[in-house]
XYZ file of C-alpha atoms in Angstrom:
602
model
C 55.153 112.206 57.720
C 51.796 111.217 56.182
C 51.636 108.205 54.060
C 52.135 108.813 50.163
C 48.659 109.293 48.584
C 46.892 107.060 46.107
C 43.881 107.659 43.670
C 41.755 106.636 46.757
C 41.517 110.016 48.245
C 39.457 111.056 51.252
C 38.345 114.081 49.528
C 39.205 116.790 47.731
C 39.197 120.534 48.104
C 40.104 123.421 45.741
C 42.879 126.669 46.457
C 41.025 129.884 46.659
C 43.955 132.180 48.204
C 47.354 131.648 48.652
C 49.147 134.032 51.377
C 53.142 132.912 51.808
C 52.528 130.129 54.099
C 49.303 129.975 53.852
C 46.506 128.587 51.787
C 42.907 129.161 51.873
C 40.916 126.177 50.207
C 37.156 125.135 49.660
C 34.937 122.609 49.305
C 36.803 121.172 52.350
C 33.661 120.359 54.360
C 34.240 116.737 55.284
C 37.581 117.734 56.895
C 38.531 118.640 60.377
C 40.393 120.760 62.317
C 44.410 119.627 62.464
C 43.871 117.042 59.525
C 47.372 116.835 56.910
C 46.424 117.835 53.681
C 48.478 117.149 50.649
C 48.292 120.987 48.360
C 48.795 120.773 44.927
C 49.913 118.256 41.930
C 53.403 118.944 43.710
C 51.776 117.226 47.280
C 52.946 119.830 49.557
C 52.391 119.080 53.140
C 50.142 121.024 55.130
C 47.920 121.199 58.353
C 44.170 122.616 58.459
C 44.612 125.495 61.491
C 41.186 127.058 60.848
C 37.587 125.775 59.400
C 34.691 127.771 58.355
C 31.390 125.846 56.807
C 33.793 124.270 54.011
C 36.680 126.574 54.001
C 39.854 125.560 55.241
C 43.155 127.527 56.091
C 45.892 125.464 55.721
C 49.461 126.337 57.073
C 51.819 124.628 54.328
C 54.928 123.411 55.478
C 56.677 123.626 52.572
C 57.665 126.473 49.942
C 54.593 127.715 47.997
C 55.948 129.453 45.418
C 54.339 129.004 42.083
C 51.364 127.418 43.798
C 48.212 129.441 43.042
C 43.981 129.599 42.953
C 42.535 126.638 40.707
C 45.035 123.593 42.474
C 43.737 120.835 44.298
C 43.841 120.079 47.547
C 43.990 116.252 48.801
C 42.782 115.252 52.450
C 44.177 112.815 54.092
C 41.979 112.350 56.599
C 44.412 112.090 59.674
C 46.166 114.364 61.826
C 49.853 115.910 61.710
C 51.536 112.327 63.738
C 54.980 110.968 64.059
C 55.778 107.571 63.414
C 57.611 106.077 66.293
C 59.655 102.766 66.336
C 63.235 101.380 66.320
C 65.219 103.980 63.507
C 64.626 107.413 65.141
C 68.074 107.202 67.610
C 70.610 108.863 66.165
C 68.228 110.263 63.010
C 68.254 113.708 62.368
C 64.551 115.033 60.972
C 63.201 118.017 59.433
C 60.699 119.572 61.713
C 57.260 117.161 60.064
C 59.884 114.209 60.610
C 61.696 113.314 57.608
C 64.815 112.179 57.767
C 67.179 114.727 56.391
C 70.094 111.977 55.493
C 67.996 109.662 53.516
C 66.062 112.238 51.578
C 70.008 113.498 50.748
C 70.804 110.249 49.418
C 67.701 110.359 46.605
C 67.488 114.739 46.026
C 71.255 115.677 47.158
C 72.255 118.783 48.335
C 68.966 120.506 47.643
C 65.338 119.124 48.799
C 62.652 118.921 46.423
C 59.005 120.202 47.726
C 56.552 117.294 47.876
C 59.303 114.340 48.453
C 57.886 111.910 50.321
C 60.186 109.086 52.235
C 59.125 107.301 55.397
C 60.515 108.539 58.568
C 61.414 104.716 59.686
C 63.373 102.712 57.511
C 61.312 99.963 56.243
C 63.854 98.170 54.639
C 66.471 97.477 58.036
C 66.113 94.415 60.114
C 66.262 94.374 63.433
C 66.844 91.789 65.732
C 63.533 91.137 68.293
C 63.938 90.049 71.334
C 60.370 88.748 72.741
C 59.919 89.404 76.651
C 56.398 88.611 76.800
C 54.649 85.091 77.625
C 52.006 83.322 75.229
C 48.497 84.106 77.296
C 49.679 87.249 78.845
C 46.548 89.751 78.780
C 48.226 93.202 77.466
C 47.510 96.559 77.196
C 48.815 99.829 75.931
C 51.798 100.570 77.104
C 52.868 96.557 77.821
C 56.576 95.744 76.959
C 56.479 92.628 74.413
C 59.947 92.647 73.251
C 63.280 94.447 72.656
C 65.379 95.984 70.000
C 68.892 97.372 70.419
C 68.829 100.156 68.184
C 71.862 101.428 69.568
C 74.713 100.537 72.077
C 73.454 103.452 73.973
C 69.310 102.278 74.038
C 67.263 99.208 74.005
C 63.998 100.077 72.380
C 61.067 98.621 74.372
C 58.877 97.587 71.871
C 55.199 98.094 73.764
C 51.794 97.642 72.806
C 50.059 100.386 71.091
C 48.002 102.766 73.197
C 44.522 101.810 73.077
C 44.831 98.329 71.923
C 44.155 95.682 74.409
C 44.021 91.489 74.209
C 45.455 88.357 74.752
C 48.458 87.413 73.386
C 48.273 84.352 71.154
C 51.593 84.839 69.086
C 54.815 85.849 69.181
C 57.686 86.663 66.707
C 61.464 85.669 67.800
C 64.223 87.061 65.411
C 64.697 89.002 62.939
C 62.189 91.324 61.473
C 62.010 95.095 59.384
C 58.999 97.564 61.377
C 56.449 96.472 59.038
C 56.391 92.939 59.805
C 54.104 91.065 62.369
C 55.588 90.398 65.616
C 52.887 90.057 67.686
C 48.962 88.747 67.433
C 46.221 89.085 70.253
C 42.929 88.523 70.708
C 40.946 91.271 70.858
C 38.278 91.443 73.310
C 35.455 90.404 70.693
C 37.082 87.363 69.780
C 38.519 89.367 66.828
C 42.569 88.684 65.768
C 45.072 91.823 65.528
C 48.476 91.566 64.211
C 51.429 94.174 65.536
C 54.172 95.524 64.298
C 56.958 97.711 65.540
C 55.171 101.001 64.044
C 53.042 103.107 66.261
C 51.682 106.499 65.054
C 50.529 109.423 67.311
C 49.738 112.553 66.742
C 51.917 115.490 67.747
C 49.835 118.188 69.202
C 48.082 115.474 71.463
C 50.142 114.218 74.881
C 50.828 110.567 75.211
C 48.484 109.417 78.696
C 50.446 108.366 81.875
C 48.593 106.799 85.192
C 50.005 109.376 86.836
C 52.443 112.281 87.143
C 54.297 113.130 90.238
C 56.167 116.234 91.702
C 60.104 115.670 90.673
C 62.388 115.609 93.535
C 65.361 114.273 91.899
C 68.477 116.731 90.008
C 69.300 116.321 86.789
C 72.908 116.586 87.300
C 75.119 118.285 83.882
C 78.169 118.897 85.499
C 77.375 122.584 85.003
C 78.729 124.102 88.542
C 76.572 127.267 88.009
C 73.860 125.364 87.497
C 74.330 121.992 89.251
C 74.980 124.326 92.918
C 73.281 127.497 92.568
C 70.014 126.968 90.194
C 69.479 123.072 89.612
C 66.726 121.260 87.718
C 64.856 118.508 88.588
C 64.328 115.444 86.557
C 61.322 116.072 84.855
C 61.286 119.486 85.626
C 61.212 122.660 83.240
C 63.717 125.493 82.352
C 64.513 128.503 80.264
C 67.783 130.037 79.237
C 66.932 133.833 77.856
C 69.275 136.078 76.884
C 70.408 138.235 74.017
C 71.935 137.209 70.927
C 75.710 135.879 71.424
C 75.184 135.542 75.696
C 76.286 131.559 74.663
C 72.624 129.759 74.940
C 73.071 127.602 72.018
C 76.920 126.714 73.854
C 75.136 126.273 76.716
C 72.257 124.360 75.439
C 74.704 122.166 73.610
C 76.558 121.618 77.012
C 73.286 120.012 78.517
C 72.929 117.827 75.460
C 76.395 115.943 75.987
C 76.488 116.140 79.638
C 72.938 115.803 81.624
C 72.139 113.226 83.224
C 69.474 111.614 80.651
C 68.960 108.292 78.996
C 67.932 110.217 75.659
C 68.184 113.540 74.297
C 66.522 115.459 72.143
C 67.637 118.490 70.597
C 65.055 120.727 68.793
C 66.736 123.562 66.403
C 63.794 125.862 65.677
C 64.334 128.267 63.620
C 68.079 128.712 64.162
C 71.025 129.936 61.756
C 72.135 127.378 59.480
C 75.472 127.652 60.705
C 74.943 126.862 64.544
C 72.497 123.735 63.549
C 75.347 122.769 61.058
C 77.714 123.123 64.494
C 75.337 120.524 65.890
C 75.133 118.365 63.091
C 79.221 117.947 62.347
C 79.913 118.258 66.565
C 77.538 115.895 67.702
C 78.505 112.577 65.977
C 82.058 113.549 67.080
C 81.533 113.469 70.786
C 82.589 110.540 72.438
C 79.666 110.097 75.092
C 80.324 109.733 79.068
C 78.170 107.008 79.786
C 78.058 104.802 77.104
C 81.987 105.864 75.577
C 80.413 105.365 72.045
C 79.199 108.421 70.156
C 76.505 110.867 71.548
C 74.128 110.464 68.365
C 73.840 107.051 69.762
C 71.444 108.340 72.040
C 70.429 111.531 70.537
C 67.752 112.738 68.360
C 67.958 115.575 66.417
C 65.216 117.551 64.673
C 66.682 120.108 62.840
C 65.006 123.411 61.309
C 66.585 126.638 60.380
C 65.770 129.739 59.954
C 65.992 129.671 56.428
C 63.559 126.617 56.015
C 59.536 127.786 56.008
C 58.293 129.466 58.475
C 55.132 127.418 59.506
C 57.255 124.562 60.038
C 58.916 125.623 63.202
C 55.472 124.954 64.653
C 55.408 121.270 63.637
C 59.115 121.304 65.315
C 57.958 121.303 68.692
C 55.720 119.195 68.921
C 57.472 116.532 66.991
C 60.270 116.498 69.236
C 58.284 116.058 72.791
C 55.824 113.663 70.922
C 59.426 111.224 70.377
C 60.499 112.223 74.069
C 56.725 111.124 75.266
C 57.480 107.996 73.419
C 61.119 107.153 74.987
C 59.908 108.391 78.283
C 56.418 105.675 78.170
C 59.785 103.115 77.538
C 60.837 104.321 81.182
C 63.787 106.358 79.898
C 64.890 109.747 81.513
C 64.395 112.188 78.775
C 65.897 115.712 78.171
C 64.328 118.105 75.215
C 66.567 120.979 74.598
C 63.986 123.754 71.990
C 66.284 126.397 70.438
C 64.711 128.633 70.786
C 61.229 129.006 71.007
C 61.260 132.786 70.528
C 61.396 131.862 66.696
C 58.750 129.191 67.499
C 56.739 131.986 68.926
C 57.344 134.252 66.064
C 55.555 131.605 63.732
C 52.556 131.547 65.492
C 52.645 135.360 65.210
C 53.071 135.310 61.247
C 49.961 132.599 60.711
C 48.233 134.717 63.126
C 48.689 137.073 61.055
C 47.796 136.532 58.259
C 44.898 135.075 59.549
C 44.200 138.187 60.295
C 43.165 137.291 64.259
C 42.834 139.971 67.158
C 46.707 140.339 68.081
C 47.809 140.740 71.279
C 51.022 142.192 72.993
C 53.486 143.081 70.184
C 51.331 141.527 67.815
C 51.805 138.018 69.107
C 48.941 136.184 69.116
C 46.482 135.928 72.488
C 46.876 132.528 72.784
C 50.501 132.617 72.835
C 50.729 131.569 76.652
C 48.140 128.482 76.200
C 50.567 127.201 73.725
C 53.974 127.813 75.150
C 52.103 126.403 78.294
C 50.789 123.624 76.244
C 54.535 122.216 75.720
C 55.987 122.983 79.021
C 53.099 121.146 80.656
C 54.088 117.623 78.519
C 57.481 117.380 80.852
C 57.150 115.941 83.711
C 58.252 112.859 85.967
C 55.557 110.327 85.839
C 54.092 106.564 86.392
C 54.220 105.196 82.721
C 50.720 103.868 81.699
C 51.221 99.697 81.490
C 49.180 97.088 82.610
C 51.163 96.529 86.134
C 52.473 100.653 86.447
C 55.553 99.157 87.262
C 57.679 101.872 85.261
C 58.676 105.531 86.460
C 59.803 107.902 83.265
C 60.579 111.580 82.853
C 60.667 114.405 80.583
C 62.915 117.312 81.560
C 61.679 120.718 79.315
C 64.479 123.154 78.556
C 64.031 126.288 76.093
C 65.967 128.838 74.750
C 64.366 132.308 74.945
C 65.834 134.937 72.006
C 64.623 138.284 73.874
C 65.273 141.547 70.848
C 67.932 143.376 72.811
C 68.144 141.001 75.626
C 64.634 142.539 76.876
C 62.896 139.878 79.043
C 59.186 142.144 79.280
C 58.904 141.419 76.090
C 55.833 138.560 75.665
C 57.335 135.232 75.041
C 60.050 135.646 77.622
C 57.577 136.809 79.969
C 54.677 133.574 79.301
C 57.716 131.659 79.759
C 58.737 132.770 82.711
C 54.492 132.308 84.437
C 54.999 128.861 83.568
C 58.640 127.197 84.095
C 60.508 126.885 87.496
C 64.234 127.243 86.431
C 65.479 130.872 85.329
C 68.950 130.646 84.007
C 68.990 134.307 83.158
C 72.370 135.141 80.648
C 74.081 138.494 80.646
C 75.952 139.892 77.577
C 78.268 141.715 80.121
C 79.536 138.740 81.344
C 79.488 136.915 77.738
C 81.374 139.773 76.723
C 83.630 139.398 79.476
C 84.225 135.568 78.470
C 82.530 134.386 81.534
C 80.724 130.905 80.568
C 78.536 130.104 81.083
C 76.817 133.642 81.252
C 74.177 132.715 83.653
C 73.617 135.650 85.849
C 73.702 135.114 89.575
C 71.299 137.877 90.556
C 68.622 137.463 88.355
C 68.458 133.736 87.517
C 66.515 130.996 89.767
C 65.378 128.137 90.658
C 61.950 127.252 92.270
C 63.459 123.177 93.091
C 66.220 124.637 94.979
C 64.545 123.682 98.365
C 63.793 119.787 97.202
C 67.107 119.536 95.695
C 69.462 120.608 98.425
C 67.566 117.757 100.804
C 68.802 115.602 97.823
C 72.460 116.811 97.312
C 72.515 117.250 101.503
C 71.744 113.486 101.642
C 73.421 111.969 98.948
C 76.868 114.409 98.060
C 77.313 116.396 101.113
C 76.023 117.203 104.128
C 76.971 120.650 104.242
C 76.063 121.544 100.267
C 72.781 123.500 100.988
C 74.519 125.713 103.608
C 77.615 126.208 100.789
C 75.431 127.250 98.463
C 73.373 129.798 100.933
C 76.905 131.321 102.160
C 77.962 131.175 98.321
C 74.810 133.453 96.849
C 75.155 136.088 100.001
C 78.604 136.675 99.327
C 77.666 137.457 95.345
C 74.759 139.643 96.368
C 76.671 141.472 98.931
C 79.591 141.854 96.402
C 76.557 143.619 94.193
C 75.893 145.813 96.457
C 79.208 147.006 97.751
C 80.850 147.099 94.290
C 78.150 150.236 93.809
C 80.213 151.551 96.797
C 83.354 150.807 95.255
C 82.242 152.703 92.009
C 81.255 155.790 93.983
C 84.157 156.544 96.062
C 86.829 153.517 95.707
C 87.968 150.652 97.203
C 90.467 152.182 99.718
C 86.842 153.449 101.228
C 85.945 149.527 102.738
C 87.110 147.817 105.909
C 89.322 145.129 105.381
C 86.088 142.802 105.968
C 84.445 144.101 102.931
C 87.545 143.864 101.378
C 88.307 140.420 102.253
C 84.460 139.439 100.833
C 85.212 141.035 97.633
C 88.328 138.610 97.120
C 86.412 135.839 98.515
C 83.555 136.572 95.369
C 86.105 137.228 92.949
C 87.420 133.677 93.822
C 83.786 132.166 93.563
C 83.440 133.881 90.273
C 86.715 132.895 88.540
C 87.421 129.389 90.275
C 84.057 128.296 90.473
C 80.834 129.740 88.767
C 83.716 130.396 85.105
C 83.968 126.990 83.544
C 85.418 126.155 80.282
C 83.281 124.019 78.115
C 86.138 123.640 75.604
C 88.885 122.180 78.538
C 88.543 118.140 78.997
C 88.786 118.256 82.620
C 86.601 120.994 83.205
C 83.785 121.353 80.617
C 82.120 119.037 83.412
C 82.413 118.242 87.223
C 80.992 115.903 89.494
C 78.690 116.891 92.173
C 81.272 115.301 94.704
C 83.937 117.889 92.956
C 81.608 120.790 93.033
C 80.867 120.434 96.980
C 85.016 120.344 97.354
C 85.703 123.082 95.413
C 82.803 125.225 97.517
C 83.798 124.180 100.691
C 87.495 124.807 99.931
C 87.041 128.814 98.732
C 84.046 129.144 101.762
C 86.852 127.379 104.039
C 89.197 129.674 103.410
C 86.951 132.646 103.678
C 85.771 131.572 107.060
C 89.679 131.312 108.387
C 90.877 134.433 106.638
C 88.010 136.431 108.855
C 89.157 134.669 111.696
C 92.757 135.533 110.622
C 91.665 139.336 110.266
C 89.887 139.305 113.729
C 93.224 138.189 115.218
C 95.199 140.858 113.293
C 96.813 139.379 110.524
C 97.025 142.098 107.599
C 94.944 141.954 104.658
C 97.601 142.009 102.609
C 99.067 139.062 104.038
C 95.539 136.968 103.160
C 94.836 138.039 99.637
C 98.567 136.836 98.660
C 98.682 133.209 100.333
C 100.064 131.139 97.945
C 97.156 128.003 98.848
C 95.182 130.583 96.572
C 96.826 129.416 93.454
C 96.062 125.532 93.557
C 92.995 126.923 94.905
C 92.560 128.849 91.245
C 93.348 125.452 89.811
C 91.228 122.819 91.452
C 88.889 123.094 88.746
C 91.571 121.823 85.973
C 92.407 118.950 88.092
C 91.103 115.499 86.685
C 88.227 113.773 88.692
C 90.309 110.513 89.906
C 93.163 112.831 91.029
C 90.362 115.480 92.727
C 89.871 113.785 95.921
C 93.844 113.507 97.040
C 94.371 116.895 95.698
C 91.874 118.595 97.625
C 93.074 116.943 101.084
C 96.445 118.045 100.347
C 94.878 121.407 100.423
C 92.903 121.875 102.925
C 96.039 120.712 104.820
C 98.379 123.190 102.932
C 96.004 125.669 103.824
C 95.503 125.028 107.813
C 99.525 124.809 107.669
C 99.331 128.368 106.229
C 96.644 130.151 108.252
C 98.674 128.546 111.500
C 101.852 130.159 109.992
C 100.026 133.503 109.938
C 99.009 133.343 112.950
C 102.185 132.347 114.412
C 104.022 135.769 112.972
C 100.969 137.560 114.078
C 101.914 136.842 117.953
C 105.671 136.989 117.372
C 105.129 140.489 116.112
C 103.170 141.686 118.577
C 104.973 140.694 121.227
């Protein structure tokens, strides 16, 4: 991430301590607080996370073995930044951003400590498209040209924050990110080339003009989600649950299928093997919207659990520094952390052996400021440009790795103060093979209200009261399947009876969903609404059937329930005819019913 040193150093400090990840230097005095600092002959990188007179803690990102009192210590002078410009689609970085594949090509299999390659290729051309005018006054955040970095995204090449001027040249063609593509005059009379690179660093949130409450779903094709507990565009999640409940599956689910411009997938912290899932899975997929592979719009930062510790940290805020950046473009961003429970869990080791006040479980007492401090970068917002003509958004989703599944436990429960979408998984129904897990009763979502006015006006009219009749039926299910344990089911009337089919249906032929069948790993919101109002339908006709005296046993075996069962498996241009056919099979049926009914009694 930082530039490779030279002899012309800023200054230079000396190792005093060294603590695992951590380093304690001196003579650091004309440092500050969050600078990169080079450790060592080997030119290990590290941050500065504490400064007292001239003594610096430094959290080293890298392996420290071997490294002990006596070594240098090299400032750099700048902070822990990214470098953003056409190359990071489709990359996959280490958590300080550098990229994994191209350091594999020099070191191989094994990465050396201290390598040092740029995160942008500066060696590939790219071909730049110029959409700005000679004499155009610009400021950061202006669009001057375009690069297609991928089928899947046309990078918006914009002025660098800050920088403001008249534009006196303008490059048409070919170019690497290095080379000048753009001049202005500066206000001073002064001349400034650009290039394609901008830098920015990570722990500092790119400025907007302004942000604005999201009212929009970001539709994944998730039924449990989509209908019961959507997310907004912009808005922020969390997806707790104990170890195997499926939240990398389901994580991995919103990657391919949500309804974003550009993803980006942060594994912090994670087993090798499930990142390694991502890493051989992803470039596989064959993506929805573009029908070209999902890396083509995906960016992948990946750091495992066997990789330092202190990097996990830098993770994070790498990853929603490059959404910041694609979202300033105008694009509709999702960032996917898994999980931030081992994100958490380094700030609790530096803390540590800082030796700081702990707090709750020996977490630090800051923790909520800085899982807060993340959260808060999502959001849907005016882009900051000259003529705020551009509308972007960052949608915040985190995994949550509770010990035991216990949500009072700190991190799950800072989370939960500050996001607005609760997608709660239960190892019973994991263990059941119910995916995804997301439990019913204690999962929510605080944009249900704005989002059924959306789905009401633009999928169906009647979706908000579906979903309404859909979540009483599951808690009243809850509450008489405590009866059922206590004294059996022969104790209910048939109307309790006849709920508890209707909820088994909603569980097995709605809210179940297999993320490994081609038709139904996703569904439309148009196919969702169908597939409610077909199960709520025939709810609603059975209890009129019951009222007229039809037996119960005669409802719970009508054979519409079968391509009821099936509706889910059937393919999205074939949905629509299918689901008239049975609605009308159905009436047919309940008429039949009713028919008998009379002939009997009479």
């Amino acid at each position: 991430m930082a530039e490779k040193l030279t002899n012309e150093k800023i200054s230079t400090g000396t190792i005093v301590k060294v603590a695992g990840p951590l380093i304690t230097a001196s003579g650091m005095g004309e440092s500050q607080m969050y600078d990169v600092v080079r450790v060592s002959d080997k030119h290990l990188v590290g941050e500065i996370i504490e400064l007292r007179g001239d003594v610096a803690s430094v959290q080293v990102y890298e392996d420290t073995s071997g490294i002990g009192p006596g070594e240098p210590v090299f400032t750099t002078g700048e902070p822990l930044s990214v470098e953003l410009g056409p190359g990071i689609m489709g990359m996959i970085f280490d958590g300080i951003q550098r990229p994994l594949s191209s350091i594999y090509e020099i070191e191989g299999d094994r990465i050396s400590r201290g390598v040092e390659v740029p995160s942008l290729d500066r060696k590939k051309v790219w071909n730049f498209n110029p959409t700005a005018k000679i004499g155009d006054l610009l400021s950061g955040g202006d669009i001057i040209g375009t690069v297609e970095e991928t089928p899947a995204v046309i990078h918006k090449i914009m002025v660098p924050i800050g920088e403001e001027g008249v534009l006196e040249w303008l490059h048409s063609g070919e170019a690497t990110v290095e080379q000048p593509i753009a001049r202005i005059i500066l206000p001073d009379g002064s001349k400034k080339e650009l290039n394609m690179i901008q830098k920015w660093p990570v722990r500092k949130g790119r400025p907007y003009i302004e942000k604005f409450a999201p009212d929009e779903p970001m539709l994944t094709g998730q039924r449990s989600i989509d209908a019961l507990f959507p997310i907004a565009k912009g808005g922020v999640g969390a997806i707790p649950g104990p170890f195997g409940s499926g939240k990398t599956v389901v994580q991995q689910q919103l990657a391919k299928w949500a309804d974003a411009d550009i993803v980006v997938y942060i594994g912090c912290g994670e087993r090798g093997n499930e990142m390694t899932d991502v890493l051989m899975e992803f470039p596989e997929l064959k993506d929805p919207r573009t029908g070209t592979s999902l890396m083509n719009r995906t960016v992948l930062i990946a750091n495992t659990s066997d990789m330092p510790v202190a990097a996990r940290e830098a993770s994070i805020y790498t990853g929603i520094t490059i959404a910041e950046y694609f979202r300033d473009m105008g694009y509709k961003v999702t960032v996917l952390a898994d999980s931030t429970s081992r994100w958490a869990e380094a700030l609790r080791e530096m803390s540590g052996r800082l030796e700081e006040m702990p707090g709750e479980e020996g977490y630090p007492a800051y923790l909520s400021s800085r899982i807060s401090e993340f959260y808060e970068r999502a959001g849907y917002v005016k882009c900051l440009s000259s003529n705020g003509d551009r509308m972007g958004a960052i949608s915040a989703i985190g995994a949550v790795s509770p010990p035991g599944g216990d949500t009072s436990e700190p991190v799950s429960q800072a989370t939960l103060r500050i996001v607005k979408v609760f997608w709660g998984l239960s190892y019973s129904l994991a263990h059941a093979r119910h995916f995804p897990a997301i439990d019913w009763l204690q999962s929510y979502s605080l944009y249900k209200d704005t989002l059924f006015k959306w789905f009401d006006q633009n999928v169906d009219s009647d979706w908000s009261r579906l979903v309404r009749t859909t979540m009483s039926i599951l808690q009243e299910e809850s509450e008489l399947e405590e009866i059922v344990r206590l004294v059996g089911i022969d104790a209910l009337g048939r109307n309790e009876r006849l709920l508890l089919e209707c909820a088994r249906s909603l569980r097995e032929d709605f809210l179940q969903q297999n993320a490994y069948n081609e038709v139904d790993t996703y569904n439309s919101s148009n196919k969702q609404a169908k597939m409610l109002k077909t199960i709520i339908t025939w709810y609603e006709k059975a209890k009129a059937a019951l009222d007229a005296d039809v037996a119960f046993s005669r409802i719970s075996e009508m054979s519409i329930r079968e391509p009821i069962a099936r509706m889910k498996f059937v393919p999205e241009d074939e949905f629509d005819a299918s689901y008239n056919r049975i609605m009308e099979e159905m009436d047919e049926e309940f008429i039949s019913m009713r028919n008998e009914g009379e002939e009997a009694y009479a």
